[in-house]
Short mmCIF file of C-alpha atoms and ligand atoms in Angstrom, two decimals:
data_model
loop_
_atom_site.label_atom_id
_atom_site.label_comp_id
_atom_site.label_asym_id
_atom_site.label_seq_id
_atom_site.Cartn_x
_atom_site.Cartn_y
_atom_site.Cartn_z
CA MET Q 18 -15.45 -50.44 -5.97
CA PRO Q 19 -12.41 -48.91 -7.74
CA ALA Q 20 -9.04 -49.67 -6.14
CA PRO Q 21 -7.91 -46.88 -3.81
CA ALA Q 22 -5.46 -44.39 -5.32
CA SER Q 23 -1.98 -45.16 -4.11
CA TYR Q 24 0.48 -42.54 -2.80
CA ASP Q 25 3.75 -42.51 -0.85
CA ALA Q 26 2.26 -40.12 1.70
CA ILE Q 27 -1.08 -38.58 2.60
CA ILE Q 28 -0.91 -35.26 4.45
CA LEU Q 29 -3.99 -34.05 6.33
CA GLY Q 30 -4.15 -30.25 6.55
CA ALA Q 31 -2.89 -27.73 3.97
CA GLY Q 32 -1.74 -25.03 6.39
CA GLY Q 33 1.84 -23.83 6.65
CA ALA Q 34 3.19 -27.12 8.03
CA GLY Q 35 1.29 -29.40 5.62
CA LEU Q 36 2.15 -27.34 2.53
CA MET Q 37 5.83 -27.23 3.44
CA CYS Q 38 5.94 -30.95 4.19
CA ALA Q 39 4.18 -31.75 0.90
CA ALA Q 40 6.53 -29.56 -1.15
CA ILE Q 41 9.67 -31.10 0.37
CA ALA Q 42 8.45 -34.69 0.05
CA GLY Q 43 7.11 -34.10 -3.48
CA GLN Q 44 10.40 -32.61 -4.62
CA ARG Q 45 12.16 -35.71 -3.26
CA GLY Q 46 10.09 -37.71 -5.73
CA ARG Q 47 7.42 -38.87 -3.31
CA ARG Q 48 3.84 -39.09 -4.58
CA VAL Q 49 1.93 -36.90 -2.15
CA LEU Q 50 -1.77 -36.33 -1.56
CA LEU Q 51 -2.56 -33.19 0.49
CA LEU Q 52 -6.12 -32.91 1.84
CA ASP Q 53 -7.91 -30.02 3.55
CA HIS Q 54 -11.56 -29.53 4.47
CA ALA Q 55 -11.36 -25.75 3.99
CA PRO Q 56 -12.20 -24.19 0.60
CA GLU Q 57 -8.63 -22.89 0.16
CA PRO Q 58 -5.20 -23.78 1.56
CA GLY Q 59 -3.26 -21.70 4.10
CA ARG Q 60 -6.11 -19.64 5.51
CA LYS Q 61 -4.21 -18.77 8.68
CA ILE Q 62 -1.26 -17.63 6.60
CA LEU Q 63 -3.59 -15.31 4.68
CA ILE Q 64 -4.84 -13.52 7.80
CA SER Q 65 -1.53 -13.59 9.64
CA GLY Q 66 0.50 -10.51 10.52
CA GLY Q 67 -2.38 -8.21 9.61
CA GLY Q 68 -2.40 -9.66 6.06
CA ARG Q 69 1.39 -9.34 5.62
CA CYS Q 70 2.39 -12.62 7.34
CA ASN Q 71 5.11 -12.40 9.95
CA PHE Q 72 6.66 -15.45 8.31
CA THR Q 73 9.65 -15.98 10.62
CA ASN Q 74 11.82 -14.46 13.29
CA VAL Q 75 15.54 -14.17 12.66
CA GLY Q 76 16.27 -15.04 16.29
CA ALA Q 77 14.07 -18.18 16.45
CA GLY Q 78 15.59 -20.86 18.68
CA PRO Q 79 14.34 -23.49 21.12
CA ALA Q 80 14.17 -20.92 23.96
CA ASN Q 81 11.30 -19.19 22.14
CA TYR Q 82 8.97 -22.18 22.43
CA LEU Q 83 6.82 -23.73 25.15
CA SER Q 84 6.55 -27.50 25.35
CA ALA Q 85 6.48 -30.20 28.02
CA ASN Q 86 9.88 -31.09 26.53
CA PRO Q 87 11.70 -27.80 25.85
CA HIS Q 88 14.46 -29.65 23.94
CA PHE Q 89 12.15 -31.34 21.44
CA ALA Q 90 12.09 -28.49 18.88
CA ARG Q 91 15.89 -28.11 18.86
CA SER Q 92 16.70 -30.63 16.11
CA ALA Q 93 14.11 -29.51 13.54
CA LEU Q 94 14.76 -25.80 14.19
CA ALA Q 95 18.50 -26.32 13.75
CA ARG Q 96 18.06 -28.17 10.45
CA TYR Q 97 15.67 -25.64 8.92
CA THR Q 98 16.48 -22.13 10.07
CA PRO Q 99 14.85 -18.70 9.55
CA GLN Q 100 17.63 -18.03 6.99
CA ASP Q 101 16.58 -21.14 5.05
CA PHE Q 102 13.01 -19.87 4.84
CA LEU Q 103 14.21 -16.40 3.93
CA ALA Q 104 16.27 -17.90 1.09
CA LEU Q 105 13.07 -19.48 -0.24
CA VAL Q 106 11.21 -16.16 0.06
CA GLU Q 107 13.99 -14.44 -1.87
CA LYS Q 108 14.10 -17.19 -4.50
CA HIS Q 109 10.44 -16.34 -5.15
CA ARG Q 110 11.29 -12.62 -5.30
CA ILE Q 111 8.95 -11.74 -2.45
CA ALA Q 112 9.88 -8.36 -0.99
CA TRP Q 113 10.16 -8.37 2.81
CA HIS Q 114 11.19 -6.20 5.72
CA GLU Q 115 12.17 -6.57 9.36
CA LYS Q 116 9.64 -4.80 11.54
CA THR Q 117 10.82 -5.08 15.12
CA LEU Q 118 12.42 -7.65 17.42
CA GLY Q 119 13.61 -9.78 14.47
CA GLN Q 120 10.12 -10.16 12.98
CA LEU Q 121 10.11 -10.55 9.18
CA PHE Q 122 7.02 -9.57 7.14
CA CYS Q 123 6.09 -9.44 3.45
CA ASP Q 124 6.12 -5.90 2.05
CA GLY Q 125 3.10 -6.86 -0.04
CA SER Q 126 0.68 -9.58 1.00
CA ALA Q 127 0.54 -12.87 2.88
CA ARG Q 128 -0.96 -14.25 -0.34
CA GLN Q 129 2.56 -14.29 -1.75
CA ILE Q 130 3.64 -16.81 0.91
CA VAL Q 131 0.71 -19.10 0.09
CA ALA Q 132 1.42 -18.76 -3.64
CA MET Q 133 5.08 -19.59 -2.98
CA LEU Q 134 4.19 -22.75 -1.04
CA LEU Q 135 1.70 -23.78 -3.73
CA ASP Q 136 4.36 -23.27 -6.43
CA GLU Q 137 6.81 -25.37 -4.43
CA SER Q 138 4.15 -28.07 -3.99
CA ALA Q 139 3.31 -28.00 -7.69
CA ALA Q 140 7.04 -28.36 -8.46
CA GLY Q 141 6.90 -31.55 -6.40
CA GLY Q 142 3.82 -32.82 -8.27
CA VAL Q 143 1.70 -32.73 -5.09
CA THR Q 144 -2.00 -33.52 -5.51
CA LEU Q 145 -3.92 -30.92 -3.47
CA ARG Q 146 -7.59 -31.42 -2.66
CA CYS Q 147 -9.49 -28.76 -0.74
CA GLU Q 148 -13.10 -28.93 0.51
CA THR Q 149 -12.35 -32.55 1.26
CA ALA Q 150 -13.60 -33.86 4.58
CA VAL Q 151 -12.01 -36.96 6.05
CA ASP Q 152 -14.70 -39.58 6.60
CA GLY Q 153 -12.57 -42.45 7.84
CA ILE Q 154 -9.03 -43.68 8.37
CA ASP Q 155 -7.99 -47.34 8.54
CA HIS Q 156 -4.58 -48.72 9.29
CA ALA Q 157 -3.59 -52.24 8.38
CA ASP Q 158 -0.51 -54.04 7.06
CA GLY Q 159 1.60 -50.88 7.39
CA ARG Q 160 -0.69 -48.85 5.14
CA PHE Q 161 -3.05 -45.98 5.96
CA ARG Q 162 -6.29 -45.87 4.03
CA VAL Q 163 -8.06 -42.51 4.05
CA THR Q 164 -11.63 -42.08 2.86
CA ALA Q 165 -12.43 -38.45 2.18
CA SER Q 166 -15.43 -36.92 0.43
CA GLY Q 167 -16.29 -40.25 -1.16
CA THR Q 168 -12.85 -41.19 -2.53
CA THR Q 169 -10.29 -43.51 -0.99
CA ALA Q 170 -6.52 -43.23 -1.05
CA GLU Q 171 -3.81 -45.20 0.66
CA ALA Q 172 -0.16 -44.73 1.56
CA PRO Q 173 2.50 -46.09 3.91
CA ALA Q 174 2.82 -42.63 5.52
CA LEU Q 175 0.16 -40.39 7.07
CA VAL Q 176 0.99 -36.89 8.31
CA ILE Q 177 -1.24 -35.09 10.80
CA ALA Q 178 -0.96 -31.38 9.96
CA THR Q 179 -4.43 -30.19 10.91
CA GLY Q 180 -3.28 -27.61 13.48
CA GLY Q 181 -5.03 -26.77 16.75
CA PRO Q 182 -8.55 -25.53 17.60
CA SER Q 183 -7.72 -21.81 17.81
CA ILE Q 184 -10.04 -19.63 15.69
CA PRO Q 185 -12.68 -22.27 14.88
CA LYS Q 186 -14.45 -19.93 12.46
CA LEU Q 187 -11.48 -20.47 10.10
CA GLY Q 188 -12.05 -24.22 10.06
CA ALA Q 189 -9.70 -25.00 12.96
CA THR Q 190 -10.57 -28.20 14.82
CA GLY Q 191 -9.31 -30.61 17.47
CA PHE Q 192 -9.22 -33.32 14.79
CA ALA Q 193 -5.46 -33.84 15.24
CA TYR Q 194 -5.91 -34.79 18.89
CA ASP Q 195 -8.75 -37.25 18.23
CA LEU Q 196 -6.72 -38.93 15.52
CA ALA Q 197 -3.55 -39.04 17.63
CA ARG Q 198 -5.44 -40.56 20.57
CA ARG Q 199 -6.94 -43.16 18.27
CA PHE Q 200 -3.42 -44.29 17.44
CA GLY Q 201 -2.47 -44.39 21.13
CA LEU Q 202 -0.52 -41.12 21.24
CA LYS Q 203 -0.83 -38.91 24.31
CA VAL Q 204 -2.13 -35.35 24.09
CA VAL Q 205 -0.95 -32.60 26.43
CA GLU Q 206 -4.08 -30.69 27.54
CA PRO Q 207 -4.66 -28.04 24.83
CA ARG Q 208 -5.22 -24.48 26.01
CA PRO Q 209 -5.63 -21.10 24.29
CA ALA Q 210 -2.32 -19.20 23.97
CA LEU Q 211 -1.32 -15.78 22.62
CA VAL Q 212 -4.77 -14.74 23.79
CA PRO Q 213 -6.21 -11.61 25.48
CA LEU Q 214 -6.84 -11.98 29.23
CA THR Q 215 -10.03 -10.84 30.94
CA LEU Q 216 -10.36 -8.83 34.15
CA GLY Q 217 -13.24 -8.88 36.61
CA GLY Q 218 -14.03 -7.79 40.18
CA GLU Q 219 -12.28 -4.63 41.38
CA GLU Q 220 -9.89 -4.83 38.40
CA ALA Q 221 -12.80 -4.48 35.97
CA LEU Q 222 -12.28 -0.75 36.59
CA PHE Q 223 -9.25 -0.96 34.33
CA ARG Q 224 -11.60 -1.86 31.48
CA THR Q 225 -12.64 1.79 31.42
CA LEU Q 226 -9.16 2.38 29.97
CA SER Q 227 -10.19 0.43 26.86
CA GLY Q 228 -7.98 1.51 23.94
CA VAL Q 229 -5.10 2.80 26.10
CA ALA Q 230 -1.71 1.19 25.35
CA ALA Q 231 1.70 1.56 26.98
CA PRO Q 232 5.12 -0.08 26.68
CA VAL Q 233 5.55 -2.27 29.78
CA GLU Q 234 7.33 -5.31 31.07
CA ALA Q 235 4.84 -8.14 31.66
CA ARG Q 236 5.82 -11.15 33.77
CA CYS Q 237 4.13 -14.49 34.43
CA GLY Q 238 5.20 -18.08 35.07
CA GLY Q 239 8.91 -17.26 34.93
CA ALA Q 240 8.72 -15.45 31.57
CA SER Q 241 8.96 -11.72 30.98
CA PHE Q 242 8.39 -9.59 27.88
CA ARG Q 243 9.02 -5.90 27.20
CA GLU Q 244 6.41 -4.91 24.66
CA ALA Q 245 3.17 -2.93 24.53
CA ALA Q 246 0.17 -3.77 26.72
CA LEU Q 247 -3.30 -2.64 25.71
CA PHE Q 248 -6.38 -2.30 27.92
CA THR Q 249 -9.56 -3.59 26.28
CA HIS Q 250 -13.25 -3.54 27.12
CA LYS Q 251 -12.80 -7.09 28.46
CA GLY Q 252 -9.40 -6.80 30.11
CA MET Q 253 -5.90 -6.74 28.66
CA SER Q 254 -4.26 -7.49 25.33
CA GLY Q 255 -1.35 -6.18 23.24
CA PRO Q 256 1.86 -8.09 22.47
CA ALA Q 257 3.20 -8.14 26.06
CA ILE Q 258 -0.04 -9.64 27.39
CA LEU Q 259 -0.44 -12.11 24.50
CA GLN Q 260 3.10 -13.31 25.18
CA VAL Q 261 2.58 -13.91 28.92
CA SER Q 262 -0.87 -15.43 28.32
CA SER Q 263 0.89 -18.53 26.96
CA TYR Q 264 2.51 -18.99 30.39
CA TRP Q 265 -0.56 -17.96 32.43
CA LYS Q 266 -2.61 -20.48 34.38
CA ARG Q 267 -5.90 -19.83 36.14
CA GLY Q 268 -5.36 -18.41 39.64
CA GLN Q 269 -1.98 -16.90 38.72
CA ALA Q 270 -1.21 -13.18 38.75
CA VAL Q 271 0.28 -11.28 35.82
CA ALA Q 272 2.81 -8.70 37.03
CA ILE Q 273 3.22 -5.48 35.08
CA ASP Q 274 6.11 -3.06 35.36
CA PHE Q 275 4.58 0.14 34.01
CA LEU Q 276 7.91 1.96 33.98
CA PRO Q 277 10.59 -0.63 33.17
CA GLN Q 278 12.98 2.12 32.07
CA GLU Q 279 13.03 3.80 35.51
CA GLY Q 280 15.77 2.88 37.96
CA SER Q 281 15.30 2.28 41.66
CA GLY Q 282 14.66 5.46 43.69
CA TRP Q 283 13.37 7.52 40.75
CA LEU Q 284 10.27 8.76 42.59
CA ARG Q 285 12.23 9.96 45.63
CA GLU Q 286 14.65 11.65 43.25
CA ALA Q 287 11.72 13.36 41.51
CA LYS Q 288 10.45 14.56 44.92
CA ARG Q 289 13.87 16.08 45.67
CA GLN Q 290 14.12 17.83 42.31
CA ARG Q 291 10.49 18.82 41.78
CA PRO Q 292 8.67 18.87 45.16
CA ARG Q 293 5.63 20.71 43.71
CA VAL Q 294 4.98 18.16 40.96
CA ARG Q 295 1.85 16.02 41.28
CA LEU Q 296 2.01 12.26 40.79
CA PRO Q 297 -0.57 12.12 37.92
CA SER Q 298 1.42 14.74 35.97
CA LEU Q 299 4.73 12.98 36.68
CA LEU Q 300 3.32 9.63 35.53
CA GLY Q 301 1.61 11.41 32.63
CA GLU Q 302 5.06 12.41 31.34
CA ARG Q 303 5.82 8.72 30.95
CA LEU Q 304 2.43 7.05 30.35
CA PRO Q 305 -0.85 7.92 28.58
CA ALA Q 306 -2.77 10.45 30.71
CA ARG Q 307 -5.79 8.20 31.44
CA LEU Q 308 -3.56 5.37 32.63
CA ALA Q 309 -1.41 7.77 34.67
CA ASP Q 310 -4.53 9.15 36.41
CA THR Q 311 -5.92 5.67 37.15
CA LEU Q 312 -2.65 4.42 38.62
CA ALA Q 313 -2.02 7.61 40.63
CA GLU Q 314 -5.55 7.42 42.06
CA ARG Q 315 -4.86 3.93 43.38
CA LEU Q 316 -1.47 4.71 44.88
CA GLY Q 317 -2.77 7.04 47.60
CA VAL Q 318 0.13 9.49 47.28
CA PRO Q 319 -0.70 13.08 48.42
CA ALA Q 320 -1.20 15.59 45.65
CA GLU Q 321 2.30 17.11 45.65
CA LEU Q 322 5.31 14.80 45.86
CA GLY Q 323 7.02 17.14 48.36
CA ASN Q 324 4.26 16.29 50.89
CA ALA Q 325 4.67 12.52 50.51
CA PRO Q 326 6.81 10.58 52.98
CA ASP Q 327 9.67 8.65 51.31
CA ARG Q 328 8.19 5.42 52.64
CA LEU Q 329 5.00 6.04 50.64
CA LEU Q 330 6.99 6.87 47.50
CA GLU Q 331 9.04 3.70 47.86
CA GLU Q 332 5.82 1.71 48.14
CA ALA Q 333 4.35 3.51 45.08
CA GLU Q 334 7.52 2.80 43.12
CA ARG Q 335 7.39 -0.86 44.10
CA ARG Q 336 3.76 -1.15 43.01
CA LEU Q 337 4.34 0.61 39.70
CA ALA Q 338 7.14 -1.85 38.96
CA ASP Q 339 5.15 -4.90 40.05
CA TRP Q 340 1.44 -4.18 39.56
CA ARG Q 341 -0.42 -7.44 40.09
CA PHE Q 342 -3.42 -8.25 37.92
CA MET Q 343 -5.46 -11.40 38.62
CA PRO Q 344 -7.10 -12.28 35.26
CA ASN Q 345 -10.34 -14.20 35.72
CA GLY Q 346 -9.92 -15.95 32.36
CA SER Q 347 -8.93 -15.51 28.74
CA GLU Q 348 -10.93 -14.78 25.60
CA GLY Q 349 -10.56 -18.48 24.74
CA PHE Q 350 -9.95 -20.40 21.52
CA ALA Q 351 -12.17 -17.99 19.59
CA LYS Q 352 -9.51 -15.27 19.98
CA ALA Q 353 -6.34 -17.30 20.62
CA GLU Q 354 -3.67 -16.91 17.96
CA VAL Q 355 -2.39 -20.41 18.75
CA THR Q 356 -3.10 -23.46 20.88
CA ALA Q 357 -0.56 -24.50 23.50
CA GLY Q 358 -0.33 -28.21 24.35
CA GLY Q 359 -1.22 -30.82 21.75
CA ILE Q 360 0.20 -34.15 20.58
CA SER Q 361 2.83 -35.15 23.13
CA THR Q 362 6.40 -34.85 21.95
CA ALA Q 363 7.21 -37.86 24.16
CA ASP Q 364 5.56 -40.02 21.50
CA LEU Q 365 7.36 -38.45 18.50
CA SER Q 366 10.87 -38.54 17.07
CA SER Q 367 12.37 -35.03 17.25
CA ARG Q 368 14.31 -35.76 14.07
CA THR Q 369 11.50 -36.94 11.81
CA MET Q 370 8.26 -36.19 13.72
CA GLU Q 371 7.30 -39.86 13.30
CA ALA Q 372 5.27 -41.52 16.06
CA ARG Q 373 7.52 -43.92 17.95
CA LYS Q 374 4.80 -46.53 18.37
CA VAL Q 375 3.15 -46.20 14.95
CA PRO Q 376 5.67 -46.37 12.08
CA GLY Q 377 4.51 -44.23 9.17
CA LEU Q 378 2.41 -41.84 11.28
CA TYR Q 379 3.77 -38.29 11.62
CA ALA Q 380 2.57 -35.11 13.34
CA ILE Q 381 3.78 -31.57 12.55
CA GLY Q 382 3.01 -27.90 13.13
CA GLU Q 383 0.64 -26.52 15.72
CA ALA Q 384 -0.96 -29.93 16.30
CA VAL Q 385 2.18 -30.87 18.25
CA ASP Q 386 2.93 -29.71 21.80
CA VAL Q 387 5.35 -27.00 20.64
CA THR Q 388 4.11 -23.41 20.88
CA GLY Q 389 6.06 -20.36 19.83
CA TRP Q 390 6.13 -16.83 21.14
CA LEU Q 391 4.39 -14.07 19.23
CA GLY Q 392 6.56 -12.73 16.40
CA GLY Q 393 6.98 -15.26 13.59
CA TYR Q 394 8.06 -18.16 15.80
CA ASN Q 395 4.96 -20.26 15.17
CA PHE Q 396 5.38 -20.21 11.41
CA GLN Q 397 9.07 -21.06 11.82
CA TRP Q 398 8.01 -24.17 13.76
CA ALA Q 399 5.43 -25.03 11.06
CA TRP Q 400 8.12 -24.76 8.35
CA ALA Q 401 10.84 -26.58 10.34
CA SER Q 402 8.65 -29.46 11.51
CA GLY Q 403 7.15 -29.72 8.00
CA VAL Q 404 10.61 -30.00 6.47
CA ALA Q 405 11.70 -32.58 9.08
CA ALA Q 406 8.78 -34.84 8.19
CA GLY Q 407 8.96 -34.03 4.47
CA GLN Q 408 12.55 -35.31 4.40
CA ALA Q 409 11.58 -38.51 6.19
CA ILE Q 410 8.41 -39.70 4.46
P1 LIG R 526 -2.93 -24.48 10.38
O1 LIG R 526 -4.01 -24.27 11.37
O2 LIG R 526 -2.37 -23.31 9.69
O3 LIG R 526 -3.40 -25.49 9.26
C1 LIG R 526 -4.19 -26.61 9.54
C2 LIG R 526 -5.01 -26.94 8.31
O4 LIG R 526 -5.74 -28.14 8.59
C3 LIG R 526 -6.03 -25.87 7.96
O5 LIG R 526 -5.90 -25.54 6.61
C4 LIG R 526 -7.38 -26.52 8.30
O6 LIG R 526 -8.40 -26.12 7.40
C5 LIG R 526 -7.06 -27.99 8.12
N1 LIG R 526 -7.92 -28.88 8.91
C6 LIG R 526 -8.28 -28.75 10.22
N2 LIG R 526 -9.08 -29.77 10.56
C7 LIG R 526 -9.21 -30.56 9.47
C8 LIG R 526 -9.91 -31.77 9.20
N3 LIG R 526 -10.63 -32.36 10.14
N4 LIG R 526 -9.82 -32.30 7.95
C9 LIG R 526 -9.08 -31.68 6.97
N5 LIG R 526 -8.41 -30.54 7.17
C10 LIG R 526 -8.47 -30.00 8.41
N6 LIG R 526 2.19 -17.16 13.43
C11 LIG R 526 3.34 -16.54 13.04
O7 LIG R 526 4.42 -17.13 13.14
N7 LIG R 526 3.30 -15.27 12.51
C12 LIG R 526 2.13 -14.59 12.37
O8 LIG R 526 2.10 -13.47 11.84
C13 LIG R 526 0.92 -15.21 12.84
N8 LIG R 526 -0.26 -14.54 12.78
C14 LIG R 526 -1.41 -15.19 13.15
C15 LIG R 526 -2.62 -14.48 13.10
C16 LIG R 526 -3.80 -15.12 13.46
C17 LIG R 526 -5.09 -14.34 13.45
C18 LIG R 526 -3.77 -16.48 13.86
C19 LIG R 526 -5.03 -17.21 14.21
C20 LIG R 526 -2.56 -17.16 13.94
C21 LIG R 526 -1.38 -16.53 13.60
N9 LIG R 526 -0.15 -17.18 13.69
C22 LIG R 526 1.00 -16.53 13.31
C23 LIG R 526 -0.07 -18.59 14.11
C24 LIG R 526 0.05 -19.46 12.85
O9 LIG R 526 -0.99 -19.10 11.95
C25 LIG R 526 -0.06 -20.94 13.19
O10 LIG R 526 0.83 -21.27 14.20
C26 LIG R 526 0.23 -21.79 11.95
O11 LIG R 526 -0.72 -21.45 10.95
C27 LIG R 526 0.15 -23.27 12.25
O12 LIG R 526 0.31 -23.97 11.06
P2 LIG R 526 -0.26 -25.43 10.86
O13 LIG R 526 -0.03 -25.78 9.45
O14 LIG R 526 0.28 -26.32 11.92
O15 LIG R 526 -1.81 -25.31 11.17
#
């Protein structure tokens, strides 16, 4: 048996977090082995942002993340900011633009971000092996020995960067959790996040609106987002719904304000000014016609506003501002953009991402119980946590 190849660090998973961690550590002179079972690195980067990769959000801060410990992400995010990543993007002459709500995208292709990270890794002399499945991991005398696709390597540091199980058809797995548990780390129950919600029962009627979108305010679990909601043939999606889905738990309602721009009393005011107007037409001036008709039908307001008692209009206004949907589920990991939950932050150092109980073991990126909002926040966490570990290993 040949002696195992020796490295300073072995990183499992060549997604955004693993590539960034490898590049930083390599450029600090560390000998790094980066392994991935997929045929190419950074597959989620390639499909992200509709192929243009929403690579960060200029406003990213701890308040944009969900975690059992909301303070955990603070240190890494403060030490590697969206501006730091942008500086790297500009160093590589990648053209970019701000789309909306602070979201930064490539003008060209997400491929440029992967190429940039590969260049940075190559500059650090990182050894990258794709299509390499991990067969076994041993830990003894402060060294990790990884057997993968028939070869063995060992190092004093092992980084778990294998992400979460969302979109399994891209090679996503729950491997990170199994490995973490094996080393005695706790795992916060993983659940699909940034995921479409499904409607059943009486609310299944809304599925006939499939394809209709409207700007709304969606609220759930103490969070609220003003973005577009989209009805689908299974229920609801669109940015506003994806955002609240991360906060949604089974049995909870999602509240939608269909007219967040309208002030209190607007319907009674409309009755005073335009008594002959019909509710579907009035709503249709503000919302897509099919949605306006469906909502008006359910509000039980007489045809012309002038014939409706104020009490009924107040009730209609209240419902339009706080329409309760009871999702019967989500479209699951198959459609979830990220996984919420994951390796417990209670077991990790927020400065270095090292496991408190297992010196030399690190966890970064989506594998950890830190989940960002939609809009470039998840990549910012991948970069920031990757840098934090890359500077420590
Ligand atoms: P990631 O999942 O990227 O990488 C993990 C790597 O580990 C993969 O390469 C995988 O093959 C490998 N791996 C898994 N199991 C393994 C095993 N057992 N052995 C070896 N290797 C293994 N975020 C954002 O900020 N802006 C955006 O525009 C988007 N868009 C977007 C679109 C879609 C369709 C999805 C699914 C997700 C997004 N995201 C996003 C989320 C973002 O892609 C995600 O948060 C990061 O990719 C997480 O990076 P990681 O490196 O932690 O995991």
